CSV table of C-alpha atoms and ligand atoms in Angstrom, one decimal:
chain,number,residue,atom,x,y,z
A,7,MET,CA,-35.1,22.1,38.4
A,8,ALA,CA,-33.3,22.9,41.6
A,9,GLN,CA,-30.8,25.6,41.4
A,10,ARG,CA,-27.3,25.2,42.7
A,11,HIS,CA,-24.8,27.7,43.9
A,12,LEU,CA,-21.8,28.0,41.8
A,13,SER,CA,-19.6,27.7,44.9
A,14,GLN,CA,-21.1,24.2,45.5
A,15,PRO,CA,-20.1,22.1,42.6
A,16,GLU,CA,-21.8,18.7,41.9
A,17,PRO,CA,-19.9,15.9,43.6
A,18,VAL,CA,-17.7,14.3,40.9
A,19,GLU,CA,-17.1,10.6,40.7
A,20,PRO,CA,-13.5,9.7,40.1
A,21,PRO,CA,-12.8,8.5,36.6
A,22,LEU,CA,-13.0,4.8,35.9
A,23,ARG,CA,-9.9,3.3,34.5
A,24,PRO,CA,-10.7,1.2,31.4
A,25,ARG,CA,-10.5,-2.5,32.3
A,26,LEU,CA,-8.6,-5.2,30.5
A,27,ALA,CA,-9.7,-8.8,30.7
A,28,ASP,CA,-7.8,-10.8,33.3
A,29,GLN,CA,-6.7,-13.3,30.6
A,30,PRO,CA,-5.9,-13.0,26.9
A,31,SER,CA,-8.6,-14.3,24.6
A,32,ARG,CA,-9.0,-18.0,25.2
A,33,PHE,CA,-9.0,-18.7,21.5
A,34,VAL,CA,-5.8,-16.7,20.9
A,35,LEU,CA,-4.1,-18.9,23.6
A,36,LEU,CA,-5.4,-22.1,21.9
A,37,GLU,CA,-4.0,-21.0,18.5
A,38,ARG,CA,-0.6,-20.2,20.0
A,39,GLU,CA,-0.6,-23.5,21.9
A,40,VAL,CA,-1.1,-25.5,18.7
A,41,GLU,CA,1.5,-23.4,16.9
A,42,LEU,CA,4.1,-24.2,19.5
A,43,GLU,CA,3.2,-27.8,19.6
A,44,TYR,CA,3.4,-28.4,15.9
A,45,LYS,CA,6.3,-26.2,14.9
A,46,PRO,CA,9.0,-28.8,15.7
A,47,GLN,CA,6.9,-31.4,13.9
A,48,MET,CA,6.7,-29.2,10.8
A,49,LEU,CA,10.4,-28.6,10.9
A,50,GLU,CA,11.0,-32.4,11.1
A,51,ALA,CA,8.7,-33.0,8.2
A,52,LEU,CA,10.4,-30.4,6.1
A,53,GLN,CA,13.9,-31.8,7.0
A,54,ARG,CA,12.7,-35.3,5.9
A,55,LYS,CA,11.6,-33.8,2.5
A,56,VAL,CA,15.0,-32.0,2.2
A,57,ASN,CA,16.7,-35.3,2.9
A,58,ILE,CA,14.8,-37.0,0.0
A,59,VAL,CA,15.9,-34.3,-2.4
A,60,ALA,CA,19.5,-34.7,-1.1
A,61,GLU,CA,19.3,-38.4,-1.9
A,62,GLU,CA,18.2,-37.7,-5.5
A,63,ALA,CA,20.9,-35.0,-6.0
A,64,ARG,CA,23.6,-37.5,-5.0
A,65,ALA,CA,23.1,-39.4,-8.2
A,66,THR,CA,24.1,-36.5,-10.5
A,67,VAL,CA,27.7,-35.5,-11.1
A,68,PRO,CA,27.7,-31.9,-12.5
A,69,GLU,CA,29.6,-30.8,-15.6
A,70,CYS,CA,32.0,-27.9,-15.3
A,71,PRO,CA,30.3,-24.8,-16.6
A,72,ARG,CA,33.7,-23.7,-18.1
A,73,CYS,CA,35.1,-26.8,-19.9
A,74,GLY,CA,32.1,-29.1,-19.9
A,75,LEU,CA,34.0,-32.1,-18.3
A,76,PRO,CA,32.5,-33.9,-15.3
A,77,MET,CA,33.6,-32.3,-12.1
A,78,SER,CA,35.3,-34.3,-9.3
A,79,TYR,CA,34.1,-34.9,-5.7
A,80,HIS,CA,35.7,-32.6,-3.2
A,81,ASP,CA,33.9,-32.9,0.1
A,82,ALA,CA,30.4,-33.0,1.7
A,83,ARG,CA,30.7,-30.7,4.6
A,84,PRO,CA,27.4,-30.1,6.5
A,85,VAL,CA,25.7,-26.7,6.2
A,86,THR,CA,22.6,-25.2,7.8
A,87,TRP,CA,20.2,-22.4,6.8
A,88,LEU,CA,17.3,-20.7,8.5
A,89,ALA,CA,13.7,-21.1,7.5
A,90,HIS,CA,10.4,-20.2,9.1
A,91,TRP,CA,10.1,-23.2,11.4
A,92,GLY,CA,13.7,-23.3,12.4
A,93,ARG,CA,17.2,-24.4,11.2
A,94,LEU,CA,17.6,-27.0,8.5
A,95,GLN,CA,20.7,-29.0,7.6
A,96,ALA,CA,22.2,-30.9,4.8
A,97,SER,CA,25.6,-32.3,3.7
A,98,PRO,CA,25.7,-31.2,0.1
A,99,VAL,CA,28.5,-32.7,-2.0
A,100,ARG,CA,30.9,-30.1,-3.3
A,101,TYR,CA,32.3,-30.8,-6.8
A,102,ARG,CA,35.3,-29.1,-8.3
A,103,CYS,CA,37.1,-28.6,-11.5
A,104,SER,CA,40.6,-27.6,-10.4
A,105,PRO,CA,42.0,-26.4,-13.8
A,106,CYS,CA,39.0,-24.1,-14.3
A,107,LYS,CA,38.7,-23.1,-10.6
A,108,GLN,CA,35.0,-23.9,-10.6
A,109,GLU,CA,33.0,-25.2,-7.7
A,110,ARG,CA,29.4,-26.5,-7.5
A,111,ARG,CA,27.1,-27.8,-4.8
A,112,PRO,CA,24.2,-29.1,-6.9
A,113,LEU,CA,21.9,-29.8,-3.9
A,114,LEU,CA,22.1,-26.1,-2.8
A,115,ASP,CA,21.4,-25.0,-6.4
A,116,LEU,CA,18.5,-27.4,-6.6
A,117,LEU,CA,17.0,-26.2,-3.3
A,118,GLY,CA,17.8,-22.6,-3.9
A,119,VAL,CA,19.2,-22.1,-0.5
A,120,GLU,CA,22.4,-20.4,0.8
A,121,PRO,CA,24.4,-21.8,3.7
A,122,GLY,CA,24.1,-19.8,6.9
A,123,ARG,CA,21.4,-17.4,5.6
A,124,ILE,CA,17.7,-16.9,6.0
A,125,CYS,CA,16.1,-18.7,3.0
A,126,GLY,CA,12.9,-19.8,1.4
A,127,SER,CA,9.5,-18.3,2.1
A,128,LEU,CA,10.7,-16.7,5.4
A,129,ALA,CA,13.2,-14.6,3.4
A,130,ARG,CA,10.5,-13.6,0.9
A,131,ARG,CA,8.1,-12.6,3.6
A,132,LEU,CA,10.7,-10.5,5.3
A,133,GLY,CA,11.4,-8.9,1.9
A,134,LEU,CA,7.7,-8.1,1.6
A,135,LEU,CA,7.7,-6.4,5.0
A,136,ALA,CA,10.8,-4.4,4.0
A,137,ALA,CA,9.1,-3.4,0.8
A,138,VAL,CA,6.2,-1.7,2.7
A,139,ALA,CA,7.7,-0.5,5.9
A,140,PRO,CA,11.0,1.1,7.2
A,141,TYR,CA,13.4,-1.6,8.3
A,142,GLU,CA,12.9,-1.0,12.1
A,143,LEU,CA,9.1,-1.3,11.7
A,144,ALA,CA,9.5,-4.3,9.4
A,145,ALA,CA,11.5,-6.1,12.1
A,146,ARG,CA,8.7,-5.4,14.6
A,147,LEU,CA,6.1,-6.6,12.1
A,148,ALA,CA,8.1,-9.8,11.5
A,149,HIS,CA,7.8,-10.4,15.2
A,150,LEU,CA,4.1,-9.7,15.4
A,151,LEU,CA,3.0,-11.4,12.1
A,152,LEU,CA,5.5,-14.2,11.7
A,153,GLY,CA,6.7,-14.8,15.3
A,154,VAL,CA,10.3,-14.3,14.1
A,155,THR,CA,12.8,-12.3,16.2
A,156,ILE,CA,15.1,-10.4,13.8
A,157,SER,CA,16.9,-7.1,14.0
A,158,ALA,CA,16.3,-4.2,11.6
A,159,MET,CA,19.8,-5.0,10.1
A,160,GLY,CA,18.7,-8.6,9.6
A,161,VAL,CA,15.6,-7.5,7.6
A,162,TRP,CA,17.8,-5.0,5.7
A,163,ARG,CA,20.2,-7.9,4.7
A,164,VAL,CA,17.4,-10.1,3.4
A,165,ALA,CA,15.9,-7.1,1.5
A,166,GLN,CA,19.3,-6.4,-0.2
A,167,ARG,CA,19.7,-10.0,-1.4
A,168,LEU,CA,16.2,-10.3,-2.7
A,169,GLY,CA,16.2,-6.7,-4.1
A,170,GLN,CA,19.4,-7.2,-5.9
A,171,ALA,CA,17.9,-10.3,-7.6
A,172,ALA,CA,14.8,-8.4,-8.6
A,173,ALA,CA,16.8,-5.3,-9.8
A,174,SER,CA,19.2,-7.4,-11.9
A,175,TYR,CA,16.3,-9.2,-13.5
A,176,SER,CA,14.5,-6.1,-14.5
A,177,GLU,CA,17.7,-4.5,-15.7
A,178,ALA,CA,18.5,-7.5,-17.8
A,179,LEU,CA,15.0,-7.6,-19.2
A,180,SER,CA,15.2,-4.0,-20.3
A,181,GLN,CA,18.6,-4.7,-21.9
A,182,TYR,CA,17.2,-7.7,-23.6
A,183,HIS,CA,14.3,-5.8,-25.2
A,184,ALA,CA,16.5,-3.0,-26.3
A,185,ASP,CA,18.0,-5.6,-28.8
A,186,SER,CA,16.0,-5.8,-31.9
A,187,ARG,CA,16.4,-9.6,-32.0
A,188,SER,CA,14.5,-10.0,-28.7
A,189,VAL,CA,11.2,-11.8,-28.6
A,190,GLY,CA,8.3,-9.9,-27.0
A,191,ALA,CA,4.9,-11.3,-25.9
A,192,SER,CA,2.4,-12.0,-28.6
A,193,VAL,CA,0.9,-8.8,-30.0
A,194,GLU,CA,-2.2,-10.6,-31.3
A,195,LYS,CA,-4.3,-8.7,-28.8
A,196,ALA,CA,-2.3,-5.5,-28.9
A,197,PRO,CA,-4.6,-2.6,-27.9
A,198,PRO,CA,-5.4,0.3,-30.3
A,199,ALA,CA,-3.9,2.8,-27.7
A,200,VAL,CA,-1.8,2.7,-24.6
A,201,VAL,CA,-1.3,5.7,-22.3
A,202,LEU,CA,2.2,6.3,-21.1
A,203,GLY,CA,3.3,8.8,-18.5
A,204,VAL,CA,6.4,9.6,-16.5
A,205,ASP,CA,6.9,11.4,-13.3
A,206,GLY,CA,10.0,12.0,-11.1
A,207,CYS,CA,11.2,13.4,-7.8
A,208,THR,CA,14.5,13.5,-5.9
A,209,LEU,CA,15.8,11.2,-3.2
A,210,GLY,CA,18.2,12.3,-0.4
A,211,MET,CA,21.3,10.2,-0.7
A,212,GLN,CA,23.9,9.2,1.8
A,213,ILE,CA,27.4,10.6,1.2
A,214,ARG,CA,29.4,7.9,2.7
A,215,THR,CA,30.5,5.2,0.2
A,216,HIS,CA,31.2,2.6,2.8
A,217,ARG,CA,29.2,1.4,5.8
A,218,ARG,CA,30.8,2.3,9.1
A,219,ARG,CA,32.4,-0.6,10.8
A,220,ARG,CA,32.9,-1.0,14.5
A,221,THR,CA,36.6,-1.8,15.3
A,222,GLY,CA,37.1,-3.3,18.7
A,223,THR,CA,35.2,-1.5,21.5
A,224,GLU,CA,35.5,1.9,19.9
A,225,PRO,CA,32.1,3.5,19.3
A,226,LEU,CA,31.1,4.2,15.7
A,227,PRO,CA,32.3,7.5,14.4
A,228,PRO,CA,29.4,10.0,13.9
A,229,LEU,CA,27.7,10.1,10.5
A,230,PRO,CA,28.8,13.1,8.4
A,231,VAL,CA,26.3,15.9,8.1
A,232,ILE,CA,24.2,15.6,4.9
A,233,GLU,CA,25.1,18.5,2.7
A,234,GLN,CA,22.4,20.4,0.7
A,235,GLY,CA,22.1,19.3,-2.9
A,236,HIS,CA,23.1,15.7,-2.4
A,237,PHE,CA,20.1,14.2,-4.3
A,238,ARG,CA,19.4,11.8,-7.0
A,239,GLU,CA,16.5,11.7,-9.4
A,240,VAL,CA,14.1,8.8,-9.3
A,241,LYS,CA,11.6,8.3,-12.0
A,242,THR,CA,8.4,6.3,-12.4
A,243,GLY,CA,6.8,5.3,-15.7
A,244,VAL,CA,3.2,4.2,-16.0
A,245,LEU,CA,1.4,2.2,-18.7
A,246,LEU,CA,-2.3,1.8,-18.8
A,247,LEU,CA,-5.1,1.2,-21.4
A,248,PRO,CA,-7.6,4.0,-22.0
A,249,SER,CA,-10.3,1.4,-22.5
A,250,GLU,CA,-9.8,0.3,-18.9
A,251,ARG,CA,-10.5,3.7,-17.4
A,252,VAL,CA,-13.7,3.5,-15.4
A,253,GLU,CA,-15.8,6.2,-13.8
A,254,THR,CA,-16.2,4.9,-10.2
A,255,SER,CA,-18.5,7.8,-9.3
A,256,PRO,CA,-19.5,11.0,-11.1
A,257,GLY,CA,-16.2,12.8,-11.9
A,258,ARG,CA,-14.0,10.2,-10.2
A,259,ARG,CA,-12.1,8.0,-12.6
A,260,SER,CA,-9.8,5.1,-11.9
A,261,VAL,CA,-8.0,2.5,-13.9
A,262,VAL,CA,-8.5,-1.3,-13.7
A,263,ARG,CA,-4.8,-2.1,-14.3
A,264,ARG,CA,-1.6,-0.2,-14.6
A,265,PHE,CA,1.9,-1.3,-15.0
A,266,LEU,CA,4.8,0.5,-13.4
A,267,VAL,CA,8.5,0.8,-14.1
A,268,THR,CA,11.0,2.7,-12.1
A,269,CYS,CA,14.7,3.7,-12.1
A,270,LEU,CA,17.2,5.8,-10.5
A,271,GLY,CA,18.7,7.4,-13.4
A,272,ASP,CA,18.4,9.3,-16.6
A,273,ALA,CA,15.6,9.8,-19.1
A,274,ASP,CA,16.8,7.2,-21.6
A,275,GLN,CA,16.8,4.5,-18.9
A,276,ILE,CA,13.2,5.0,-17.9
A,277,PHE,CA,12.0,5.0,-21.5
A,278,ARG,CA,14.0,1.8,-22.1
A,279,ARG,CA,12.2,0.2,-19.2
A,280,LEU,CA,8.8,1.4,-20.5
A,281,TYR,CA,9.6,-0.1,-23.9
A,282,ALA,CA,10.6,-3.4,-22.3
A,283,GLN,CA,7.4,-3.5,-20.3
A,284,LEU,CA,5.3,-2.8,-23.4
A,285,ARG,CA,7.0,-5.7,-25.1
A,286,GLU,CA,6.5,-8.0,-22.1
A,287,LEU,CA,2.8,-7.1,-22.2
A,288,GLY,CA,2.4,-7.5,-25.9
A,289,TRP,CA,0.9,-4.0,-25.9
A,290,VAL,CA,2.6,-2.5,-28.9
A,291,ASP,CA,2.3,-3.5,-32.5
A,292,ALA,CA,2.6,-1.5,-35.8
A,293,HIS,CA,-0.8,0.1,-35.2
A,294,THR,CA,-0.8,0.9,-31.5
A,295,VAL,CA,-1.0,4.6,-30.7
A,296,ILE,CA,1.2,5.5,-27.7
A,297,VAL,CA,-0.5,8.3,-25.9
A,298,ILE,CA,2.2,10.3,-24.0
A,299,VAL,CA,1.0,12.6,-21.2
A,300,GLY,CA,3.6,15.1,-20.1
A,301,ASP,CA,3.9,18.2,-18.1
A,302,GLY,CA,5.8,20.1,-20.8
A,303,ALA,CA,9.3,19.0,-19.8
A,304,GLU,CA,11.3,18.8,-23.0
A,305,TRP,CA,13.0,15.5,-22.1
A,306,ILE,CA,9.7,13.6,-22.2
A,307,TRP,CA,8.8,14.8,-25.7
A,308,ASN,CA,12.4,14.1,-26.9
A,309,ARG,CA,12.2,10.5,-25.9
A,310,ALA,CA,8.6,10.1,-27.0
A,311,ALA,CA,9.8,10.4,-30.6
A,312,MET,CA,10.9,6.8,-30.4
A,313,PHE,CA,7.3,5.8,-30.9
A,314,VAL,CA,6.2,6.2,-34.5
A,315,HIS,CA,2.5,6.2,-33.8
A,316,ARG,CA,2.1,8.6,-30.9
A,317,CYS,CA,-0.2,11.2,-29.5
A,318,GLU,CA,1.4,13.8,-27.3
A,319,ILE,CA,-0.8,15.4,-24.7
A,320,LEU,CA,0.2,18.3,-22.5
A,321,ASP,CA,-1.2,17.7,-19.0
A,322,PHE,CA,-4.4,19.8,-18.8
A,323,TRP,CA,-3.7,20.9,-15.2
A,324,HIS,CA,-0.2,22.1,-16.1
A,325,ALA,CA,-1.7,24.1,-19.0
A,326,LEU,CA,-4.1,25.8,-16.6
A,327,GLU,CA,-1.4,26.4,-14.0
A,328,HIS,CA,0.4,28.6,-16.5
A,329,ALA,CA,-2.9,30.6,-17.0
A,330,TRP,CA,-3.2,31.0,-13.3
A,331,THR,CA,0.3,32.5,-13.0
A,332,PHE,CA,-0.7,35.3,-15.3
A,333,ALA,CA,-4.2,35.7,-13.8
A,334,ARG,CA,-2.9,36.1,-10.3
A,335,LEU,CA,-0.5,38.8,-11.4
A,336,ARG,CA,-3.2,40.6,-13.4
A,337,TYR,CA,-6.2,40.4,-11.1
A,338,GLY,CA,-4.6,39.7,-7.7
A,339,GLU,CA,-4.3,36.7,-5.5
A,340,ASP,CA,-7.7,35.1,-4.6
A,341,SER,CA,-9.7,37.4,-6.8
A,342,ALA,CA,-13.0,36.2,-8.2
A,343,GLN,CA,-12.1,37.8,-11.5
A,344,ALA,CA,-9.0,35.7,-11.9
A,345,ASP,CA,-11.1,32.7,-11.1
A,346,ARG,CA,-13.6,33.5,-13.8
A,347,TRP,CA,-10.9,34.3,-16.3
A,348,VAL,CA,-9.1,31.0,-15.9
A,349,HIS,CA,-12.4,29.1,-15.8
A,350,GLN,CA,-13.2,30.5,-19.2
A,351,ILE,CA,-9.8,29.5,-20.6
A,352,ALA,CA,-10.3,26.0,-19.1
A,353,GLU,CA,-13.7,25.7,-20.9
A,354,ASP,CA,-12.3,26.9,-24.2
A,355,LEU,CA,-9.2,24.6,-24.0
A,356,ARG,CA,-11.5,21.6,-23.2
A,357,ALA,CA,-13.5,22.5,-26.3
A,358,GLY,CA,-10.3,22.3,-28.4
A,359,GLN,CA,-10.1,26.0,-29.1
A,360,VAL,CA,-6.5,26.5,-28.2
A,361,GLN,CA,-5.9,28.7,-31.3
A,362,ASP,CA,-8.8,31.0,-30.3
A,363,VAL,CA,-7.4,31.2,-26.8
A,364,ILE,CA,-4.0,32.2,-28.1
A,365,ALA,CA,-5.6,34.8,-30.4
A,366,ALA,CA,-7.5,36.3,-27.5
A,367,LEU,CA,-4.4,36.4,-25.3
A,368,LYS,CA,-2.6,38.3,-28.1
A,369,ARG,CA,-5.3,40.9,-28.1
A,370,LEU,CA,-4.7,41.8,-24.5
A,371,ARG,CA,-2.8,45.0,-23.8
A,372,PRO,CA,-1.4,44.7,-20.3
A,373,LYS,CA,-0.1,48.0,-18.8
A,374,SER,CA,3.0,47.0,-16.8
A,375,GLU,CA,6.2,45.5,-18.1
A,376,GLU,CA,5.9,42.6,-15.6
A,377,LEU,CA,2.4,41.7,-16.9
A,378,ARG,CA,3.5,41.9,-20.5
A,379,ASP,CA,6.4,39.5,-19.8
A,380,SER,CA,4.1,37.1,-18.0
A,381,LEU,CA,1.5,37.2,-20.8
A,382,GLN,CA,4.2,36.7,-23.4
A,383,SER,CA,5.5,33.6,-21.7
A,384,LEU,CA,1.9,32.2,-21.5
A,385,ILE,CA,1.4,32.8,-25.2
A,386,SER,CA,4.7,31.1,-26.0
A,387,TYR,CA,3.9,28.1,-23.8
A,388,TYR,CA,0.5,27.6,-25.5
A,389,SER,CA,1.9,28.2,-29.0
A,390,GLU,CA,4.7,25.7,-28.5
A,391,ASN,CA,2.4,23.1,-27.1
A,392,ALA,CA,-0.7,23.9,-29.3
A,393,ALA,CA,-0.4,20.5,-31.1
A,394,ARG,CA,-0.5,18.8,-27.7
A,395,MET,CA,-3.6,20.7,-26.5
A,396,ARG,CA,-6.4,19.2,-28.7
A,397,TYR,CA,-8.3,18.3,-25.5
A,398,ASP,CA,-11.7,17.8,-27.2
A,399,GLU,CA,-10.2,15.1,-29.4
A,400,TYR,CA,-8.4,13.4,-26.6
A,401,LEU,CA,-11.6,13.3,-24.6
A,402,ARG,CA,-13.6,12.0,-27.5
A,403,LEU,CA,-11.0,9.2,-28.1
A,404,GLY,CA,-11.0,8.4,-24.4
A,405,TYR,CA,-7.3,9.1,-23.9
A,406,GLY,CA,-7.9,11.4,-20.9
A,407,ILE,CA,-6.2,14.8,-20.6
A,408,GLY,CA,-4.4,14.7,-17.2
A,409,SER,CA,-1.4,13.1,-15.7
A,410,GLY,CA,-3.1,12.4,-12.3
A,411,ALA,CA,-2.8,8.7,-12.6
A,412,VAL,CA,0.9,9.0,-13.3
A,413,GLU,CA,1.5,11.3,-10.3
A,414,SER,CA,-0.4,9.1,-7.9
A,415,ALA,CA,1.4,6.0,-9.1
A,416,HIS,CA,4.8,7.7,-8.6
A,417,LYS,CA,3.7,8.7,-5.1
A,418,GLN,CA,2.8,5.1,-4.3
A,419,VAL,CA,6.0,3.7,-5.7
A,420,VAL,CA,8.4,6.2,-4.2
A,421,HIS,CA,7.0,8.6,-1.6
A,422,ALA,CA,5.1,6.0,0.4
A,423,ARG,CA,8.3,4.1,1.3
A,424,LEU,CA,11.4,6.0,0.3
A,425,ARG,CA,10.6,9.6,1.1
A,426,GLN,CA,9.7,9.5,4.8
A,427,ALA,CA,11.2,12.0,7.2
A,428,GLY,CA,15.0,11.9,7.5
A,429,MET,CA,15.4,9.0,5.0
A,430,ARG,CA,18.7,8.8,3.2
A,431,TRP,CA,19.6,6.2,0.7
A,432,SER,CA,22.6,4.5,-0.8
A,433,GLU,CA,22.3,4.1,-4.6
A,434,ALA,CA,22.2,0.3,-4.3
A,435,GLY,CA,19.8,0.3,-1.4
A,436,ALA,CA,17.3,2.5,-3.2
A,437,ARG,CA,17.6,0.6,-6.4
A,438,ARG,CA,17.0,-2.8,-4.7
A,439,LEU,CA,14.0,-1.5,-2.6
A,440,LEU,CA,12.4,0.1,-5.7
A,441,ALA,CA,12.7,-3.2,-7.5
A,442,LEU,CA,10.9,-5.0,-4.7
A,443,ARG,CA,8.1,-2.4,-4.5
A,444,LEU,CA,7.5,-2.7,-8.2
A,445,LEU,CA,7.1,-6.4,-8.0
A,446,LEU,CA,4.5,-5.9,-5.3
A,447,LEU,CA,2.6,-3.0,-6.9
A,448,ASN,CA,2.6,-4.7,-10.3
A,449,GLY,CA,1.2,-7.9,-8.9
A,450,ASP,CA,4.4,-9.8,-9.8
A,451,TRP,CA,5.5,-10.8,-6.2
A,452,ALA,CA,5.4,-14.5,-7.1
A,453,LEU,CA,8.2,-13.9,-9.5
A,454,LEU,CA,10.6,-13.8,-6.5
A,455,ASP,CA,10.1,-17.5,-6.0
A,456,ARG,CA,11.8,-18.0,-9.4
A,457,LEU,CA,14.7,-15.6,-8.7
A,458,ARG,CA,17.9,-16.8,-7.0
A,459,MET,CA,18.7,-14.5,-4.1
A,460,VAL,CA,22.0,-12.7,-4.7
A,461,SER,CA,24.7,-13.4,-2.2
A,462,LEU,CA,26.2,-10.1,-1.0
A,463,ALA,CA,29.3,-9.9,1.1
B,30,ZN,ZN1,36.5,-27.2,-16.1
C-alpha cells in the first residue's frame, strides 16, 4: 500500500445532502384526493339521516320531568354543531312547561348533540388524543390523524366535557355499590382469589381557582409562582386474578387482564372504588379470598379489614429494602458482604422462615448505638408484619409476593400522562383526565358512546 504524507490529506468529497423525492407519494396524493372529493358527500348523507330522525322526533310531545304533564311548543330555532365531516344543522322543537320552568329539545336528546359544540365521534376521538397526549400535542395529532384544525384549548374543552361525563359515571357507580341494596354482576363464576393492590403518588396542583380571563386588549397577568408543597395525592387501585398470571419468559411474569380504578382523594375513596369494580366484575362472593399486597403503609391494612376473607401480603421487595438499610450501615455501601447477607435473608424469607430470620436478627450484637437502633427497627418491622410474610405459602397458592404489577399500573395511569415536566393540574382537570385514561386502559372506551357529554360553562 502506498504511503501518504500526513501533510497531504486524501482529497475529500463534499458530503451529499440526503435527497427527497420531487413529489409526495403518488398513492398518498390519491388518497387525499378521494377524501376531499367525498367529504362533502358524506356530510350531505349524514345531514339527510339527521333530517329523517328530526322528522320522527316531531311526532312526540315530551312530558314535563317535574309535573308529568305534556309540555307546550315554544319555538324551533335552528341550531348547528360540528362533526368530523363538517357542520350539521337542525331545527329542533323546543318544548316548555312554564309553571315548572322546564325546557326540552327532544331531538337534541335523541341525537346526543349539543348546539354549537364539537359532537359525536369527532369529540370522542379528540378526547382519546387528549387522554394519551398533552393538549398541545393532541391538537397537532388531531391535525395529522383526523385532518382537523383545532387549538390546544379546543381539545381541552372537549376533554373536559367527556371527562366530566366519565368521572360522574364512575363516581355514581361507586356510590351505588356502596349501598347494600345495589345489584352486582353475577357471582356464579366468582374466582377463588383476587389480588388487590394500591399505589399512590402526588400531583402538582395549580393554585389559582379561576382561569385567567383576558379583558380588552390588556395582556393576561402572569401566573403566580407555584409554591412548594402544593400537591395532591392520586391513588391507583389494581385488581387481577392470580390464575391469569403467566410467565412470558423465565422469571418474567405478566398478567392477562387487570382492572384499574383511580381517584384523587383519600384512602376510603379508593377502596370504595375497588369494591364497586369487584361488584361490577362479579369477582367477589362469600368464598373469594381477597389478596392484598401492600408496602407496609398502615392505611392499606386498615381498609383491607373490610374484606372478611383476605390474605395480607407485605410486598417482598419492601421487606428486603428494610434489610438493605441495616446491611449497608453494618457492612458499608456496595460491600459484597452486605450483598451476601441480604441474599441469605431473601432466601430464608422466600422459604417462609420469617420467625427464624427474626430470631437470628435478635442474636446479633451490634457495637454502635446507630447500628443497634437500625437493627431494632428492622426486627420490629418484621415482627409486626410476620403474619404477612409467609412467602412460601403465597408462592405455592400462586398469589405472588410483589407489588410490581400495581406499581407499573399506577405509572401507566398517572405518570405517563399527568406527571410530565412542569405539569400542574386543577382538581377537576386531573379528575376528568384520569377518568378518560381509565376507560382507555380498562378497555372500556366504547362506554363513552353511551355517556352524554357534560355541558360546562
Ligand atoms: Zn311541569
